[in-house]
Every structure is written in C-alpha cells, then in structure tokens.
XYZ file of C-alpha atoms in Angstrom:
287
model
C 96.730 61.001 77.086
C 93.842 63.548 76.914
C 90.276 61.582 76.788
C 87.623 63.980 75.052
C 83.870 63.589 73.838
C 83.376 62.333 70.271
C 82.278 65.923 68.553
C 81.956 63.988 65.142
C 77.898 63.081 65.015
C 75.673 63.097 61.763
C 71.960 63.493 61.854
C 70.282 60.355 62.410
C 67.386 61.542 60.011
C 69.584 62.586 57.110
C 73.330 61.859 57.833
C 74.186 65.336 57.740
C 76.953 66.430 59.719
C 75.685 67.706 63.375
C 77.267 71.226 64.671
C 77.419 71.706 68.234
C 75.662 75.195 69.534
C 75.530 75.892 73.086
C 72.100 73.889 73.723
C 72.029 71.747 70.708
C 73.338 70.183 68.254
C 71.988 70.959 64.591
C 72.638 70.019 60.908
C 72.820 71.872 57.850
C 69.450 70.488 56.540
C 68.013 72.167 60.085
C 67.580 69.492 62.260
C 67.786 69.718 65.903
C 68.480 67.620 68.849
C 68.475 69.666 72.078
C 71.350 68.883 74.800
C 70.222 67.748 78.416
C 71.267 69.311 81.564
C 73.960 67.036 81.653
C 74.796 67.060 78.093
C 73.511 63.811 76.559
C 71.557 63.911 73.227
C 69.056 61.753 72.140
C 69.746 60.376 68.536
C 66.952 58.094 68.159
C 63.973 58.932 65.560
C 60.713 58.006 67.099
C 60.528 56.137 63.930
C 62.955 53.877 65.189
C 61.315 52.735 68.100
C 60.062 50.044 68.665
C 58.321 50.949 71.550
C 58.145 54.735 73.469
C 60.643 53.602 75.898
C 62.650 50.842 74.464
C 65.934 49.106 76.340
C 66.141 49.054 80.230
C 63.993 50.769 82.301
C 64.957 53.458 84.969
C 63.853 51.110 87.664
C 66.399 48.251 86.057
C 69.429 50.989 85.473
C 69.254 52.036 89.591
C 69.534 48.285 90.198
C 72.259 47.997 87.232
C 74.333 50.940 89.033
C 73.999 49.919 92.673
C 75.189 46.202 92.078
C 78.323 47.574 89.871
C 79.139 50.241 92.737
C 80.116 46.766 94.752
C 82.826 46.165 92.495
C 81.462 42.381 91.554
C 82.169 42.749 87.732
C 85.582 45.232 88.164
C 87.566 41.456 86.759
C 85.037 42.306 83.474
C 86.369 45.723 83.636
C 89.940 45.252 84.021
C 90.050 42.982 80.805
C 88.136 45.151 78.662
C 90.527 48.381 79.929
C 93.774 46.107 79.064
C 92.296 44.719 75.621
C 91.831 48.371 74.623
C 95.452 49.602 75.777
C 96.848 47.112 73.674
C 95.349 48.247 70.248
C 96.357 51.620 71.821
C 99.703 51.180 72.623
C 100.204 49.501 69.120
C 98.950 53.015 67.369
C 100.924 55.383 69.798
C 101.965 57.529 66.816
C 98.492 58.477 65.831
C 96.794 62.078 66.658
C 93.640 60.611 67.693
C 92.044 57.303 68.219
C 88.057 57.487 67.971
C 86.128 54.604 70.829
C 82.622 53.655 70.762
C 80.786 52.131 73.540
C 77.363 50.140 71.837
C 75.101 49.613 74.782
C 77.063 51.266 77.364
C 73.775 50.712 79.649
C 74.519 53.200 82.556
C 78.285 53.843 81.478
C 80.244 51.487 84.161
C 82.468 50.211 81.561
C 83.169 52.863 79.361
C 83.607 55.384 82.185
C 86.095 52.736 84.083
C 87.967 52.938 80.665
C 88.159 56.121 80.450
C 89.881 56.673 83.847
C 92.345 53.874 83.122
C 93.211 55.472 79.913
C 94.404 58.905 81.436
C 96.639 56.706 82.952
C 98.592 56.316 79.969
C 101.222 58.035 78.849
C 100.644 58.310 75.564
C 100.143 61.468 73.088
C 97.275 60.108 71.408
C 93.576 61.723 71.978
C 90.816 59.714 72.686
C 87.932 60.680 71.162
C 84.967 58.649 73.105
C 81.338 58.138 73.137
C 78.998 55.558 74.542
C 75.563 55.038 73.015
C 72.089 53.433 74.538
C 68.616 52.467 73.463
C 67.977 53.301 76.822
C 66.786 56.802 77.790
C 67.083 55.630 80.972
C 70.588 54.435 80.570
C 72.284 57.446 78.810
C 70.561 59.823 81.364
C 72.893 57.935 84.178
C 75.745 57.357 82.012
C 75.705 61.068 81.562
C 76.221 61.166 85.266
C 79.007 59.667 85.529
C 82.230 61.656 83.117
C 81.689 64.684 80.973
C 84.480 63.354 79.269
C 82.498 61.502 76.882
C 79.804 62.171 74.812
C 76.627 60.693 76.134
C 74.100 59.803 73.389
C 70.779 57.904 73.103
C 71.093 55.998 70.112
C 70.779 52.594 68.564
C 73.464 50.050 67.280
C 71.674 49.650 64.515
C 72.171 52.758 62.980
C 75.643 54.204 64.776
C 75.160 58.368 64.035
C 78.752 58.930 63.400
C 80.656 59.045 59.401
C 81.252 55.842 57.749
C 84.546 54.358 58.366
C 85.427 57.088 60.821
C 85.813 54.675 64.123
C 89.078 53.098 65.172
C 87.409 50.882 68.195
C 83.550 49.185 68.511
C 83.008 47.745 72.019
C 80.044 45.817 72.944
C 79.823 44.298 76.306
C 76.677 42.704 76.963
C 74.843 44.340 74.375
C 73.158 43.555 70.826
C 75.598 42.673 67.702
C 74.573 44.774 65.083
C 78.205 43.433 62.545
C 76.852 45.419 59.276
C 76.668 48.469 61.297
C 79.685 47.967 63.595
C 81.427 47.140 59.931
C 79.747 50.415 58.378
C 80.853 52.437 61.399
C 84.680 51.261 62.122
C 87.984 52.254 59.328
C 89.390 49.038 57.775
C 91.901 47.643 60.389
C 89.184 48.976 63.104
C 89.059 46.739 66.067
C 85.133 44.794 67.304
C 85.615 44.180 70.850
C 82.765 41.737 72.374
C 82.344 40.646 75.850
C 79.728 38.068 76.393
C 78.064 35.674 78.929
C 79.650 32.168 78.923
C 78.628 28.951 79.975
C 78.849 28.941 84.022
C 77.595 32.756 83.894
C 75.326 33.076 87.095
C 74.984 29.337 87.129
C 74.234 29.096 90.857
C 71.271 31.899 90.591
C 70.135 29.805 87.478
C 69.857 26.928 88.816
C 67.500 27.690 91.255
C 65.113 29.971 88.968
C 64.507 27.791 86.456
C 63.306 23.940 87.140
C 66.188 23.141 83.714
C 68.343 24.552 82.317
C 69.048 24.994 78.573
C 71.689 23.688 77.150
C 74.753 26.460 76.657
C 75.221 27.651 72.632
C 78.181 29.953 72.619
C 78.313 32.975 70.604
C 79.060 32.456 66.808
C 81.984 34.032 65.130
C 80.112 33.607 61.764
C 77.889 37.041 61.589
C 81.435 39.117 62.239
C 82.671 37.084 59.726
C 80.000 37.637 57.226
C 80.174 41.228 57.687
C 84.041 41.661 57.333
C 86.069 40.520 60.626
C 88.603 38.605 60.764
C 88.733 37.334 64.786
C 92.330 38.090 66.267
C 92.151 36.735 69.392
C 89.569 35.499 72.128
C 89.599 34.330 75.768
C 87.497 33.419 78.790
C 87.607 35.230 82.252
C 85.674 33.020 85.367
C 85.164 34.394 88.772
C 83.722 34.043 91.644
C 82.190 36.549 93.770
C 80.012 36.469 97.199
C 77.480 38.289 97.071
C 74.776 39.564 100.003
C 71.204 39.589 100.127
C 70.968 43.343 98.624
C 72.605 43.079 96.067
C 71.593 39.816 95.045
C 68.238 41.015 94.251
C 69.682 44.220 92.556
C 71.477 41.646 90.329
C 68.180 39.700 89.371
C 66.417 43.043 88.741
C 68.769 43.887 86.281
C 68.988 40.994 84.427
C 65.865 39.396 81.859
C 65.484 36.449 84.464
C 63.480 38.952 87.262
C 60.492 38.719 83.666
C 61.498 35.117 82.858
C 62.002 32.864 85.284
C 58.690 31.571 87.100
C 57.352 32.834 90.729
C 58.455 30.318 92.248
C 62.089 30.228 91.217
C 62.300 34.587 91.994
C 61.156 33.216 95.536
C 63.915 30.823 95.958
C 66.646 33.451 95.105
C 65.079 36.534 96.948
C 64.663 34.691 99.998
C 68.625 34.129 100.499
C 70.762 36.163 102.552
C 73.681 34.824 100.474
C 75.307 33.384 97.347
C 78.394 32.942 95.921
C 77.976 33.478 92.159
C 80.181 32.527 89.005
C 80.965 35.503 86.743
C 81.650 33.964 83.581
C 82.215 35.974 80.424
C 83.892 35.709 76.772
C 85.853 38.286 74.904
C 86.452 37.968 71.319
C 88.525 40.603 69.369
C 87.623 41.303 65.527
C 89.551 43.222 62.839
C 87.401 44.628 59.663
C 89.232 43.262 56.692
C-alpha cells in the first residue's frame, strides 16, 4: 500500500481548484497560499477566525506531544488504525481511497495510521491529509510524516471537492456533520472517537468540588445530516501515569483554564496517578 499526501485542495476563498508550484499552491482565479518549510499550508481566511490564533496554543501542543510520546493513549490508536483497515480491506479493489483527519491536533493519530497502513498489503493508494484550526498544531503535525498533507484549516469548511472523500475521522475534535456530509462520497465512512463517562475520572475528581453529570454524545446531528451509524463501541483503560506527565496531561486539556486553583493544586502536587482512559467510537455511513 503506498500512503501519499492529498494533492486534491480547492481555494478556501473561491473553491477553485488549488495547483501545486514548488512554493505554493495557487488557483486559477490567482489566489495563493505559500508552503512552509515543512510543507504545511494554511487554508484558513482571516475572515474565518474567530480570533488571530484560534485552537490550541503552541504552549498546549508541546504538552499534547510529550504526554503522547509515553504511549498512554496508543489503546486509542490501535482502535482507530483497525476501524480504518476494515473499511479498507472491504474496498481492496479500488485505485485510491482518499482519508481526512478533522482536528488532527499535532498529528499523533493520523501519523500512527499512516505507519500501520504501509503495513498492508493492499494495492490501494491512500491519499491522506489531516487538518487543524491550530497553527500551532499543523506546524508539529507537519513534523512528524511528509507523507501527508499538512493543512491549517477548519472543519467547518473542509477545502477539498464535494463528495470527493472516502473516510472523515474526528478524534477528539469538533463535529461539523453538514460539512463532514458535504465533504465525504455517498457510502463515505464518519469515524468519531470521543470521551466517555469514566474519561480522566480520577484527575476530575479532584479538580472540581462536583462533578457533572455524564451526557453522551448524540447520534442525532449525524443523523440529521445523512448517516446512518454502523457500528459503535467503548474502549476503557487504565494507565499510571508520573508526576511529568501528569501535568503535561492537564496542560493539554480545557481543565488547566477551568477547574479552580485549588483543584490544579491538588493534581500538580502528586507524584502519581493511575488514570482511566475512557473513549467512544461510533462509525457513520452517508446515506
């Protein structure tokens, strides 16, 4: 299986197909987005923004990466690398199977997929691409596999064809279903991974003083938009984590801005906990 970049981007201002020169890409109405040093491409219109650095910050990505490096959330990996085989394996005969990461954050996921899917032995290309809000985020992501095209870029408003995508995943990051619905081919596959119920429950319990009552994800958005959900599951794990790297954990996470001073104390002063990793995946088809 050969896993390449997704060369198949429109112009976020006018939907234009984007051509690829040697330090930019550019569309036939003459719009240009200039390619980093490590060949990301910011696809966001300051329009767009809602701020002038929205999604993670660079401080929260380093924090993101470290804590991944120690292999805690590899179980999250694992599922979301053998979910994708199967819808693969299923469409062996095709020429080319086109994946897109929505919120990639700094590219753990998609890159971990990408390295189990040369794996395969399978004739298909994989065309790949992972997309952030985050500057921040894509900058690292580029970091990590040239493989795949690198893009800053908002779920909102996916800057690829209509009805070009074969496979949406979104772990962790914001449902956008009329664009994921927009974006994928009819049979296309919506691949969410969520938090669940006992996710982090031990760290929770001693930030907050209560807490809230769980409300799990709702199918009925998906559903509204098109999907028809194929199958779901739950994954729970513990892990033990250190003092480092339980702090690089909260850092990452919205709790280091929401939880009070007092709770941030509790967890930053231990020099260990063991954690529950606790996550959902739920597997949509576009009708």
């Amino acid at each position: 299986m050969i896993v390449s970049p997704l060369n198949k981007l429109v112009c976020p201002l006018c939907a234009k197909p984007l051509v690829a020169e040697p330090s930019r890409l550019v569309c036939g109405a003459g719009h240009s987005f200039d390619k980093s040093r490590n060949g990301h491409v910011n696809l966001l219109p300051v329009q767009n923004k809602r701020s002038l650095s929205p999604g993670d910050s660079k401080q929260m990505v380093q924090w993101r990466h470290a804590f991944l490096a120690g292999g805690y959330y590899d179980a999250i990996a694992e599922k979301i690398n053998d979910l994708v085989s199967k819808q693969l394996t299923t469409r062996s005969s095709l020429e080319s199977y086109t994946v897109i990461d929505g919120g990639c954050g700094e590219g753990y996921y998609l890159t971990e997929l990408a390295t189990h899917l040369r794996r395969l032995s399978l004739a298909t290309e994989v065309l790949i691409c992972g997309l952030d809000i985050s500057k921040w985020a894509v900058q690292a992501a580029a970091k990590r596999d040239k493989s795949i095209q690198w893009i800053v870029a908002s779920n909102k408003s996916i800057p690829v064809n209509r009805a070009s995508t074969d496979l949406i995943l979104c772990a962790f990051g914001f449902h956008c279903y009329d664009s994921f619905a927009d974006t994928l081919k009819s049979g296309g596959v919506l691949i969410l991974v969520d938090t669940y119920e006992d996710h982090l429950i031990e760290m929770r319990k001693l930030l907050y003083p209560t807490i809230k009552p769980f409300q799990p994800a709702s199918n009925d958005g998906a559903i509204e938009a098109g999907f028809s959900l194929s199958h779901s599951e739950r994954l729970t794990v513990k892990r033990d984590l250190p003092r480092a790297d339980i702090e690089r954990l909260l850092g990452m996470t919205p709790h280091m801005h929401r939880a009070p001073k007092e709770g941030i104390e509790k967890v930053t002063s231990l020099e260990h906990l063991t954690l529950t990793i606790d996550v959902s995946f739920r597997v949509f088809v576009k009708d």
